[in-house]
Amino acid sequence: MSRSEEKLLYADPFTPADLPFLADLHCGDEAWARAATEWIRGSEVIDSIEKHETKVWIYRHSEADDSIVGFASLSATGWLRWPPPDGKKSRLLYIPQLGLDHKYRGKPSSPEFRYSNQIIEHLIGQAKKAAEQIREDKPPKKHVELLTLRVHRDNIPAQKLYQRYGFEFLPEFDENDHLAMQHKLALDL
């Protein structure tokens, strides 16, 4: 690995103007990887931003670099029963999609600079900021403390990544080959 790979990614808020730069992004051939690629390159990302106020970031090697390493997204849910199916009504932060271009899987070899780690660390940081902002702006019953996601049951590398960052499985959740995971946000009170 060259020293040039050992650097932090640049996180750029996604806009529709970024769509042409995503033409070469390919998250892989697995069903979940194809779904991630289609989500960010198609109309679903725009729909999610417009309908659910989803925040989306694309990650590059530098501000001037047009090649995309990956992307991540974050949304606040409405009232849901959590944990499903019979938990109390809660508001949550949710990761609708996260993807890494297949050529960057496992890169670089140093865990400190590994792209998947950088993306999830940035996303958890953004989730904490969002939860703290909700605490400032909303009454206590609307506060959020959990970051949630769904992961395909066969996507073992993603499951391991999420577990390294404190996500836990909800054993009773199994929907369309997806498992639910949650991460309790450590908020400054």
XYZ file of C-alpha atoms in Angstrom:
189
model
C 0.000 0.000 0.000
C 1.298 3.429 -0.850
C 1.405 6.234 1.680
C -0.913 8.205 -0.633
C -3.721 5.753 0.261
C -3.260 6.456 3.968
C -5.320 9.608 4.154
C -8.743 10.664 5.269
C -11.630 10.761 2.845
C -13.397 13.966 1.980
C -17.133 13.868 2.828
C -19.234 15.972 0.493
C -22.990 16.544 0.931
C -24.740 14.928 -2.038
C -26.727 17.035 -4.489
C -28.447 15.998 -7.730
C -25.546 17.662 -9.570
C -23.371 14.770 -8.319
C -25.327 12.132 -10.266
C -23.048 12.248 -13.369
C -20.030 11.516 -11.151
C -21.701 8.336 -9.890
C -21.884 6.705 -13.337
C -18.802 4.560 -12.619
C -19.730 3.677 -9.028
C -20.278 -0.069 -8.666
C -20.788 -1.434 -5.152
C -20.597 -5.073 -6.291
C -22.597 -7.889 -7.822
C -24.352 -9.191 -4.686
C -28.063 -8.362 -4.407
C -27.489 -5.835 -1.594
C -24.588 -4.220 -3.454
C -26.663 -3.840 -6.618
C -29.478 -2.307 -4.535
C -27.053 0.237 -3.043
C -25.687 1.153 -6.486
C -29.186 1.543 -7.919
C -30.328 3.632 -4.938
C -27.557 6.226 -5.213
C -27.479 6.344 -9.025
C -31.246 6.406 -9.551
C -34.277 8.388 -8.485
C -34.595 6.741 -5.049
C -31.888 8.944 -3.535
C -33.678 12.099 -4.721
C -37.039 10.758 -3.490
C -35.535 9.967 -0.081
C -34.056 13.460 0.202
C -37.275 15.167 -0.842
C -39.805 12.998 1.014
C -37.862 12.081 4.165
C -35.273 14.878 4.443
C -32.553 12.247 4.197
C -29.001 13.544 4.405
C -26.610 11.908 1.941
C -22.828 12.187 1.676
C -20.453 11.028 -1.000
C -16.852 10.256 -0.127
C -13.843 11.114 -2.274
C -10.083 11.036 -1.889
C -9.972 14.838 -2.115
C -12.254 17.775 -2.709
C -10.991 18.044 -6.283
C -11.285 14.319 -7.062
C -14.353 13.328 -9.074
C -14.037 9.576 -8.411
C -16.387 8.375 -5.684
C -15.147 5.933 -3.022
C -18.580 5.441 -1.455
C -21.650 7.070 0.033
C -23.818 7.036 3.161
C -27.225 8.346 4.175
C -29.071 9.280 7.348
C -32.744 9.941 8.026
C -34.975 10.526 11.047
C -38.005 8.237 11.174
C -41.530 9.038 12.165
C -43.036 7.151 15.066
C -42.243 3.427 14.940
C -42.665 0.587 17.386
C -39.117 -0.152 18.532
C -37.949 -2.759 18.897
C -40.339 -4.278 16.391
C -42.957 -5.568 16.404
C -44.357 -4.574 19.808
C -41.931 -2.051 21.299
C -42.900 1.397 22.463
C -43.507 4.122 19.917
C -40.169 5.772 19.233
C -38.425 8.090 16.832
C -35.130 6.809 15.456
C -32.260 7.770 13.227
C -31.999 5.371 10.327
C -29.387 4.546 7.670
C -31.396 4.008 4.455
C -28.344 3.049 2.360
C -24.580 2.901 2.600
C -22.271 1.763 -0.169
C -18.597 1.390 -1.003
C -17.310 1.019 -4.545
C -16.232 -2.612 -4.933
C -12.665 -1.656 -5.904
C -12.200 -0.065 -2.444
C -13.366 -3.050 -0.368
C -10.782 -3.792 2.325
C -8.693 -0.772 1.269
C -6.377 0.491 2.506
C -5.088 -2.326 4.680
C -4.528 -0.052 7.699
C -7.734 -0.108 9.826
C -7.104 3.524 10.776
C -7.530 4.603 7.152
C -9.802 1.821 5.828
C -12.502 3.505 3.788
C -15.407 1.532 5.243
C -14.287 2.508 8.759
C -13.977 6.172 7.795
C -17.459 6.184 6.283
C -19.166 4.555 9.288
C -17.260 6.794 11.728
C -18.375 9.884 9.816
C -21.958 8.616 9.691
C -22.085 7.892 13.436
C -20.671 11.378 14.066
C -23.383 12.903 11.879
C -26.029 10.838 13.692
C -24.805 12.188 17.047
C -24.971 15.751 15.728
C -28.499 15.161 14.428
C -29.634 13.629 17.732
C -28.132 16.534 19.703
C -29.857 19.043 17.399
C -33.179 17.250 17.900
C -32.611 17.496 21.679
C -32.164 21.255 21.351
C -35.126 21.792 19.033
C -37.755 19.270 20.123
C -39.555 18.267 23.332
C -38.190 15.215 25.208
C -40.743 12.783 23.799
C -39.302 13.410 20.302
C -35.654 12.864 21.264
C -33.711 10.074 19.558
C -30.993 7.895 21.045
C -30.728 5.036 18.566
C -29.140 4.769 15.145
C -30.712 1.871 13.244
C -30.266 0.019 9.985
C -31.258 -3.080 8.086
C -28.577 -5.353 6.679
C -28.924 -8.334 4.368
C -28.507 -11.577 6.290
C -25.798 -12.750 3.850
C -23.770 -9.515 3.964
C -21.381 -10.766 6.644
C -18.628 -8.141 6.028
C -21.124 -5.305 6.636
C -22.488 -7.023 9.741
C -18.960 -7.342 11.145
C -18.241 -3.681 10.367
C -21.388 -2.544 12.167
C -20.655 -4.780 15.149
C -17.140 -3.308 15.456
C -18.818 0.076 15.838
C -21.267 -1.002 18.528
C -24.312 -2.019 16.504
C -26.276 -4.912 17.966
C -28.727 -7.265 16.258
C -32.405 -7.315 17.145
C -32.878 -11.086 17.251
C -36.651 -10.986 16.751
C -36.431 -8.935 13.524
C -36.224 -10.862 10.256
C -37.824 -9.255 7.227
C -37.258 -10.078 3.572
C -33.781 -11.525 4.220
C -32.786 -8.468 6.260
C -31.782 -8.195 9.882
C -32.157 -5.065 12.001
C -29.302 -3.579 13.987
C -29.214 -0.678 16.421
C -26.508 1.499 17.927
C -27.063 3.497 21.106
C -25.649 6.963 20.512
C -23.421 8.294 23.271
C -24.791 11.833 23.454
C -23.379 14.770 25.358
C -26.152 15.724 27.760
